[in-house]
Coordinates of C-alpha atoms and ligand atoms in Angstrom, one line a residue:
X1 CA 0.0 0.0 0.0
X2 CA 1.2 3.7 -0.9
X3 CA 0.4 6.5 1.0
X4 CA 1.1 10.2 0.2
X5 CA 1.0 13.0 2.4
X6 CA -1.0 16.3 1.8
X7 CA -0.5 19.4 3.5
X8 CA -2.7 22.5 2.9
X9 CA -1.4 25.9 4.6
X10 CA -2.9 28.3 1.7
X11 CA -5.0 30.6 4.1
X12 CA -5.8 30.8 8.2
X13 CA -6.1 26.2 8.4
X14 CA -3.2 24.2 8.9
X15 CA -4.0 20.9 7.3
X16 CA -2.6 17.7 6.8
X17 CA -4.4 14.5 5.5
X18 CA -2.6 10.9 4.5
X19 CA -4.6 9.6 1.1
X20 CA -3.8 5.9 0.5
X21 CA -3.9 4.7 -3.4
X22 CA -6.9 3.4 -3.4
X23 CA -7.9 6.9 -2.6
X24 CA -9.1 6.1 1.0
X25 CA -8.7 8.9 3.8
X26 CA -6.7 7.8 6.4
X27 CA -6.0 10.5 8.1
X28 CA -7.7 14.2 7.4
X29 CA -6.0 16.8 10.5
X30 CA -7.2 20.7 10.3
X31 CA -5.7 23.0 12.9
X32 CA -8.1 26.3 12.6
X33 CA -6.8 29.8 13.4
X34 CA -10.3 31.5 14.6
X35 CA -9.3 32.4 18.1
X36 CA -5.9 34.7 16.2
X37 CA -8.2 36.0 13.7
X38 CA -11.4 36.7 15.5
X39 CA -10.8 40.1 16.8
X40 CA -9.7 41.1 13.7
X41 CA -12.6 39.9 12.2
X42 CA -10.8 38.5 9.2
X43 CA -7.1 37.0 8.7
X44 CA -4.4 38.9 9.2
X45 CA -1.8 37.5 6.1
X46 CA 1.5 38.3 9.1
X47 CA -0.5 36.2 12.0
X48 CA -1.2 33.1 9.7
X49 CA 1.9 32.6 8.8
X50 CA 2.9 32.4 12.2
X51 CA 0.5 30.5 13.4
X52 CA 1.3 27.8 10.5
X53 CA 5.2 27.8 11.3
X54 CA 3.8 27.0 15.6
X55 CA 1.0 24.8 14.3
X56 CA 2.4 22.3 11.3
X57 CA 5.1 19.9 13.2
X58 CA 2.6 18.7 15.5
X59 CA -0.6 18.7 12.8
X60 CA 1.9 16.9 10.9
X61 CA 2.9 14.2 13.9
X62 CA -1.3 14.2 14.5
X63 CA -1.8 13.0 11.1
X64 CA 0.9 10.5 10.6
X65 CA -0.2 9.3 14.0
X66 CA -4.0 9.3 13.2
X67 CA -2.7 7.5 9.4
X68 CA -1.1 4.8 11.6
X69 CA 1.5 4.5 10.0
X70 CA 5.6 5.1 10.2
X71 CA 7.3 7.9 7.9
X72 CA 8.8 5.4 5.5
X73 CA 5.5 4.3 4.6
X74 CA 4.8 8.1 2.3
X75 CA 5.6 7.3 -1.1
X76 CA 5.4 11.1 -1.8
X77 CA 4.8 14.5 -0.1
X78 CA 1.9 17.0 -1.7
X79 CA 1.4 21.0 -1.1
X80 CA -0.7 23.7 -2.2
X81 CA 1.8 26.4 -3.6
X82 CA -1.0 28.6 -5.0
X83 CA -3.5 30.1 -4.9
X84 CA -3.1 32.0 -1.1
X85 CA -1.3 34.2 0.8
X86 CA 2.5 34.3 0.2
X87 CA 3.3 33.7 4.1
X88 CA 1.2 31.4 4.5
X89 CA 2.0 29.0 1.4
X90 CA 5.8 29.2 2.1
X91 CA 5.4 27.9 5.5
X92 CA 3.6 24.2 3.9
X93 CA 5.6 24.7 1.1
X94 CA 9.0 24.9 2.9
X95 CA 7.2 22.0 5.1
X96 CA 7.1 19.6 2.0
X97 CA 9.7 20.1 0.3
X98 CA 12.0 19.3 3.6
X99 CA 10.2 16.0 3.8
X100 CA 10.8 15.1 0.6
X101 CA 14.8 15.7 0.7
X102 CA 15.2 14.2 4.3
X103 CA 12.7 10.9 2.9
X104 CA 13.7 10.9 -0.1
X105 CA 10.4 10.9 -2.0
X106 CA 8.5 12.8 -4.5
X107 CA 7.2 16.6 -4.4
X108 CA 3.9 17.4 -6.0
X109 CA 2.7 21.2 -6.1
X110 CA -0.8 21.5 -5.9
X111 CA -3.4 24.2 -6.9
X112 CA -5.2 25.3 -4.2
X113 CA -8.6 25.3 -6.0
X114 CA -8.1 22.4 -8.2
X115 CA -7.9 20.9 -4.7
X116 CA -11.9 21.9 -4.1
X117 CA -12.2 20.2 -6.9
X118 CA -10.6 17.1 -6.3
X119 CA -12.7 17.3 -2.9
X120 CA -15.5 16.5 -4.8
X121 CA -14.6 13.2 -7.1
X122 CA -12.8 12.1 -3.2
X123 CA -16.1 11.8 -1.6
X124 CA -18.5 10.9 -4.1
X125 CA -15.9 8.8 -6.4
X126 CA -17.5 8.4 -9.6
X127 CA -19.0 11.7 -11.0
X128 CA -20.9 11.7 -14.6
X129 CA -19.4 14.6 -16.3
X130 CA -18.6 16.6 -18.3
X131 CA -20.7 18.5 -15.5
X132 CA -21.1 22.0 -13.8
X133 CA -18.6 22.6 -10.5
X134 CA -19.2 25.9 -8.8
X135 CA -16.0 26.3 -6.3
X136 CA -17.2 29.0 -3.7
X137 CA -14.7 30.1 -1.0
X138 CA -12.8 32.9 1.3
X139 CA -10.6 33.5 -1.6
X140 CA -12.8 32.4 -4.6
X141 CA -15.7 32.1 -6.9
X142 CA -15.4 30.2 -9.9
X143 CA -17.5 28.2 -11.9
X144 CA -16.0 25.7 -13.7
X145 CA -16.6 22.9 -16.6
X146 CA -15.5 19.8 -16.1
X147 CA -14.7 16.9 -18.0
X148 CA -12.1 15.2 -16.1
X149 CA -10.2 15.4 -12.7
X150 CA -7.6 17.1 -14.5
X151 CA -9.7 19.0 -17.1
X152 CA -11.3 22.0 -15.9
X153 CA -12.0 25.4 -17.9
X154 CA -13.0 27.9 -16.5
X155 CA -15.9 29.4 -17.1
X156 CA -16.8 32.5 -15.0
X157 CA -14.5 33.9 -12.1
X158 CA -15.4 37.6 -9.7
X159 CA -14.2 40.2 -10.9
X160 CA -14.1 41.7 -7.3
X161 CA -15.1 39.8 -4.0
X162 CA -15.7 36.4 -3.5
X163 CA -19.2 35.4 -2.4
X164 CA -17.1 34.3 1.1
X165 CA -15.8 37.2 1.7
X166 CA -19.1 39.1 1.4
X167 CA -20.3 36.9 3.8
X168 CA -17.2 37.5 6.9
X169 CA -17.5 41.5 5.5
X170 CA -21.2 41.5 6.2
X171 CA -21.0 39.5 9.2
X172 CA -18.0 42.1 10.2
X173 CA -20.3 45.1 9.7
X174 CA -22.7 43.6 12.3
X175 CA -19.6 43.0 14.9
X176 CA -21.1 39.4 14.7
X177 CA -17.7 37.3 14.4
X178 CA -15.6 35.1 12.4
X179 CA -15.4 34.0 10.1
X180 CA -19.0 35.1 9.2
X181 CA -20.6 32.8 6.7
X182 CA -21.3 30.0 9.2
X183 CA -22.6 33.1 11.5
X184 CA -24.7 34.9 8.7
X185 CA -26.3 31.3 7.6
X186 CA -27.3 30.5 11.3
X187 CA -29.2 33.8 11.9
X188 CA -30.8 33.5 8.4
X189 CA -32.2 30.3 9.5
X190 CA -36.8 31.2 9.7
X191 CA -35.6 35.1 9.5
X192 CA -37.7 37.2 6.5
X193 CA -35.1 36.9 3.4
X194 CA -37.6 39.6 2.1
X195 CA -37.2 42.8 4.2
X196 CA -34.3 44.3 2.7
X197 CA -33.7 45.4 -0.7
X198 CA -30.7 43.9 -2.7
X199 CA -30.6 44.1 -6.2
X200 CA -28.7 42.2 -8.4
X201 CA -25.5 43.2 -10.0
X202 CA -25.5 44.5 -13.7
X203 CA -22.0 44.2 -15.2
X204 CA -22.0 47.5 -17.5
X205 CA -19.9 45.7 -20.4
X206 CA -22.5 42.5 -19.9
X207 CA -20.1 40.2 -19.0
X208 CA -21.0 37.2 -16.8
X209 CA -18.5 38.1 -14.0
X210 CA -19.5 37.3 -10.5
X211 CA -19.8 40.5 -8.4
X212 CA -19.9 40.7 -5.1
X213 CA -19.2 44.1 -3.6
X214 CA -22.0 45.8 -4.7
X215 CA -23.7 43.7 -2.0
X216 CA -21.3 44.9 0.5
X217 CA -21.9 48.5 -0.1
X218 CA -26.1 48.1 -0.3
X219 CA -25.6 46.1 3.2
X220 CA -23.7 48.8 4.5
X221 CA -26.4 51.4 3.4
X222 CA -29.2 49.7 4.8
X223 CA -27.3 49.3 8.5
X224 CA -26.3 53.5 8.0
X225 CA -30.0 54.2 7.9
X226 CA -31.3 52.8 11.0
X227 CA -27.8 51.9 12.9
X228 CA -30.2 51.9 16.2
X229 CA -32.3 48.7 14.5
X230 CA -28.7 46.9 14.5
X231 CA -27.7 46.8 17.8
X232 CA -29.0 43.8 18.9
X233 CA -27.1 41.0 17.5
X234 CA -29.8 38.4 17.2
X235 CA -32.4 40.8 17.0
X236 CA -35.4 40.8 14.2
X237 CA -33.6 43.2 12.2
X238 CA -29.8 42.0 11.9
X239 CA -31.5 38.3 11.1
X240 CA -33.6 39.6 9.0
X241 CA -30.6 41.8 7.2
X242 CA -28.4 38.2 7.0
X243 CA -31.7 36.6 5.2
X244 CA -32.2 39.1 2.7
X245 CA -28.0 39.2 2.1
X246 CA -28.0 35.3 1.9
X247 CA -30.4 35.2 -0.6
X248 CA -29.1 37.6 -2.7
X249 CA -25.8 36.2 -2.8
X250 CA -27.1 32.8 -3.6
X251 CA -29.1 34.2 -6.0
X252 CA -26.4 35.9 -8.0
X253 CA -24.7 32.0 -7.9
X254 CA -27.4 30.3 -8.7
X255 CA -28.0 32.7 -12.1
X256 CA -24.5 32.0 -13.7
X257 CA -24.9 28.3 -12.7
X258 CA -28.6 28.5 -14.7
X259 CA -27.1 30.3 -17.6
X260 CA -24.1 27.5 -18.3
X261 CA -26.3 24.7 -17.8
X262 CA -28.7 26.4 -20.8
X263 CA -25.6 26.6 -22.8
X264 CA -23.3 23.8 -21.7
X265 CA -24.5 20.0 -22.3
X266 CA -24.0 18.8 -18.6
X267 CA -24.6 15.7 -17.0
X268 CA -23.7 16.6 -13.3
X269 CA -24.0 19.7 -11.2
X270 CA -21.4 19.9 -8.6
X271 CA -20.8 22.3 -5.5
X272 CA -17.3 22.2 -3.2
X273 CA -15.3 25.3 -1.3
X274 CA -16.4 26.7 2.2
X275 CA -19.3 28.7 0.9
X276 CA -20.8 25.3 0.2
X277 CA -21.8 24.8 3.9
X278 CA -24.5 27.4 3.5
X279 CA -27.9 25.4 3.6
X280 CA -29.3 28.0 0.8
X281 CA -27.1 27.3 -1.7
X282 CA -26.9 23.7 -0.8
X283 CA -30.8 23.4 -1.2
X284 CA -30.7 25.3 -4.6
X285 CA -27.7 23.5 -6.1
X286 CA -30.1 20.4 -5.2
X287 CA -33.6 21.6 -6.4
X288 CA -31.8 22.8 -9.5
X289 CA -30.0 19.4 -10.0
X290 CA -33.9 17.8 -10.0
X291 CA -35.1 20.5 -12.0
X292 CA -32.9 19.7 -14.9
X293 CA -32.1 16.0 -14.3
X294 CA -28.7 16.1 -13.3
X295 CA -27.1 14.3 -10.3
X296 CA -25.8 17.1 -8.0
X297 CA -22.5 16.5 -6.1
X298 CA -21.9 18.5 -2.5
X299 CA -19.2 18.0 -0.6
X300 CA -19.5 16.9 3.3
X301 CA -18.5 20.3 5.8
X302 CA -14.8 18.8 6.3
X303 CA -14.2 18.6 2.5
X304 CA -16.2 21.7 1.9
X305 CA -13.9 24.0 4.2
X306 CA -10.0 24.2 3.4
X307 CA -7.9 20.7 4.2
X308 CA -5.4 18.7 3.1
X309 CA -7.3 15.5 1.6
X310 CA -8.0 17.0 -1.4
X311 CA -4.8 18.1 -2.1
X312 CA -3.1 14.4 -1.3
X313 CA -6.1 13.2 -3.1
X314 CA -4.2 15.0 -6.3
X315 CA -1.0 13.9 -4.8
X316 CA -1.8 10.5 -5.5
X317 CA -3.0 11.3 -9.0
X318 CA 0.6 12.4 -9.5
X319 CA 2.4 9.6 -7.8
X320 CA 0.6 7.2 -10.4
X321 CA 1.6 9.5 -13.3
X322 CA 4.7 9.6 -11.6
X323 CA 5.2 13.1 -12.6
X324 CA 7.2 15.8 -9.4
X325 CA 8.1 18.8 -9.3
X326 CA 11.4 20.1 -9.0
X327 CA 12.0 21.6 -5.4
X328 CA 12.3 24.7 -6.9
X329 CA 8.7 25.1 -7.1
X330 CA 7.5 28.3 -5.8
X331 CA 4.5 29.9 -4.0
X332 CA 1.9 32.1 -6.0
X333 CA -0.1 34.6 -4.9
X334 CA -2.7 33.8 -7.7
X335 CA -3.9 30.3 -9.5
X336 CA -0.6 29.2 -10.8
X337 CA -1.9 26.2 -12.6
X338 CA -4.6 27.5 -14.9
X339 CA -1.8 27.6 -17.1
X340 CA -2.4 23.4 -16.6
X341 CA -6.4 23.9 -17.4
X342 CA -8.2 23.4 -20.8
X343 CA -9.2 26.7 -22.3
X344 CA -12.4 27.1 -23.4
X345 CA -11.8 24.1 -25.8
X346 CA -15.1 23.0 -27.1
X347 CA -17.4 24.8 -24.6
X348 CA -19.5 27.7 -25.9
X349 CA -18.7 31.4 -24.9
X350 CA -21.1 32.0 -21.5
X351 CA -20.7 35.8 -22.5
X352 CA -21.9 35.2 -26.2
X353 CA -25.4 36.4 -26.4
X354 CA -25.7 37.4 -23.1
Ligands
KG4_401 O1 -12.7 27.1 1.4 P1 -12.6 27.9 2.7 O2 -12.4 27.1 4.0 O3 -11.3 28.8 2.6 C1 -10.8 29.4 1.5 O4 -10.2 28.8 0.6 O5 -11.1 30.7 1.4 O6 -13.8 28.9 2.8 C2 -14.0 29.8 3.9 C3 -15.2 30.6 3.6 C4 -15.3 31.8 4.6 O7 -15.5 33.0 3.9 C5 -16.5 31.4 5.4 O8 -17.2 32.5 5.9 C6 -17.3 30.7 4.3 O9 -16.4 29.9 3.7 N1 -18.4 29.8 4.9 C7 -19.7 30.0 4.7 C8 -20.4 29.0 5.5 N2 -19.4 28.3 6.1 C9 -18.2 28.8 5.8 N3 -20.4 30.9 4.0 C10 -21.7 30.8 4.0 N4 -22.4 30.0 4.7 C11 -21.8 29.0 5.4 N5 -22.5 28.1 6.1
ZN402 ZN1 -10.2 27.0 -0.2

């Protein structure tokens, strides 16, 4: 039996998961950094990176542990090196590649969000495709088309905030917590999605970006008129503002999601990344999926959030292929590896007759 080692350090989670190559999970660690970020209200780059060079050795000993087995059982060592903050990838990515000298083994970098992808085909196995995968996150919002594992294009991206981060900024402007998403979904939950106005975003050259700050700004408006109504922070009004934000939000998903499948001959819908712990867009995705007569794919809370399964899950892809990187593999800011990723080969323009 093979076993690679993931490790996932891209954000504020420390992660380290040991996939075996029969693609089983035997180990899946994540070391959160709330309680750092928390009266911040978001993650501060500086504090992350610290936290991951305190955190890794023992996530790392918790998952070898938790794995059950000895370090010359990993046959190779995967990282995220991109998408993410440049402090905070360096850390796993320093991580790795000393492993892989001091073993001896092969050094797979690994793109962050091909990762929440992966997460996807690791829990549900089989997946009829091509299909629809709408990756929602901290950091991102992409819809993509897949027709493989390693065959993604890209179809629509934001072109400002990710649907994530309108959720921890909205939950920031209520002094709620973080991160906010879980916090915003909770209060929504039997609150009037209906009482305050958000309207959706009209791209002036009609391009199918996401959009997400607009939200942000009419939240912000709403809170300046009343501040008084706000106070409270489970009162009537600041649920009732988190229902009417939520729903816009998954709105605006849902439309570019409704638009590709018109256009795009799919046989699967599919939903992974953090954002795809919110019941609203879970239940959408799913009543969407029946609509059209599609299988729809989620992925379970611990493979929806940021961890390292998913990226030793690709790991093992590699090890098979037997293809490694050099170790002088560096970090990026932004998605390295759609330079890997099919362009639009074969897939009609979303934009085209928009
Ligand atoms: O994938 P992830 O763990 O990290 C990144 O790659 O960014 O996603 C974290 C994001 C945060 O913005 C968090 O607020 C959001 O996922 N999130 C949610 C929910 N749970 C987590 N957003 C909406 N509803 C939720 N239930
Ligand atoms: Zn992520």
């Amino acid at each position: 039996m093979a076993y690679v080692l993931g490790i996932e350090t891209s954000c504020d989670d420390t992660a380290v998961a040991v996939v075996d190559d029969r693609m089983r999970v035997c180990a899946n660690i994540v070391s959160s950094q709330f309680e750092e970020h928390a009266p911040y209200f978001g993650v501060v780059p500086e504090i992350a990176s610290r936290t991951h060079v305190k955190n890794i050795p023992h996530v790392f000993r918790a998952a070898v542990e938790r794995a059950g087995i000895g370090l010359d059982a990993l046959s190779a060592v995967a990282v995220t090196h991109g998408p993410g903050l440049m402090g905070s990838l360096l850390v796993g990515l320093n991580f790795a590649k000393g492993l892989a000298v001091g073993r001896g083994i092969p050094f797979f970098g690994v793109n962050h969000i091909q990762g929440h992808v992966a997460a996807l085909f690791l829990e549900h196995g089989a997946i009829e495709l091509p299909g629809l995968a709408l990756i929602v996150s901290g950091g991102h919002t992409h819809l993509f088309w897949v027709e493989g594992g390693r065959s993604l294009s890209l179809l629509v991206k934001t072109r400002d905030d990710s649907a994530g981060e309108a959720f921890d900024k909205l939950s920031k402007m209520l002094g709620l917590g973080f991160p906010g998403g879980a916090l915003v979904d909770r209060l929504s939950k039997g609150a009037d999605p209906r009482r305050y106005d958000f309207s959706q975003p009209k791209i002036s050259d009609g391009s199918l970006d996401y959009s997400f700050s607009g939200f942000k700004t009419a939240a912000l408006r709403h809170i300046e008129r009343c501040p008084e109504d706000f106070v409270v922070p489970d009162g009537a009004p600041v649920r009732d503002l988190c229902a009417s934000f939520q729903r816009a939000i998954v709105a605006h998903l849902m439309d570019r999601v409704v638009i590709a499948l018109r256009k795009c001959p799919a046989r699967s819908l599919m939903l992974g990344g953090g954002v795809a712990c919110n019941r609203e867009l879970r239940s959408g995705m799913t009543e969407l999926g029946l609509k059209h007569r599609l299988p729809t794919y989620l992925t379970s809370p611990i493979l929806s959030t940021d961890n390292a399964a998913m990226i030793a899950m690709i790991g093992v892809d590699r090890w098979r292929r037997n293809t490694p990187d050099s170790l002088a593999l560096d970090a990026h800011i932004t998605a390295p590896a759609y330079r890997d990723y099919r362009p639009l080969h074969g897939i009609p323009n979303l934009n085209e007759g928009a």
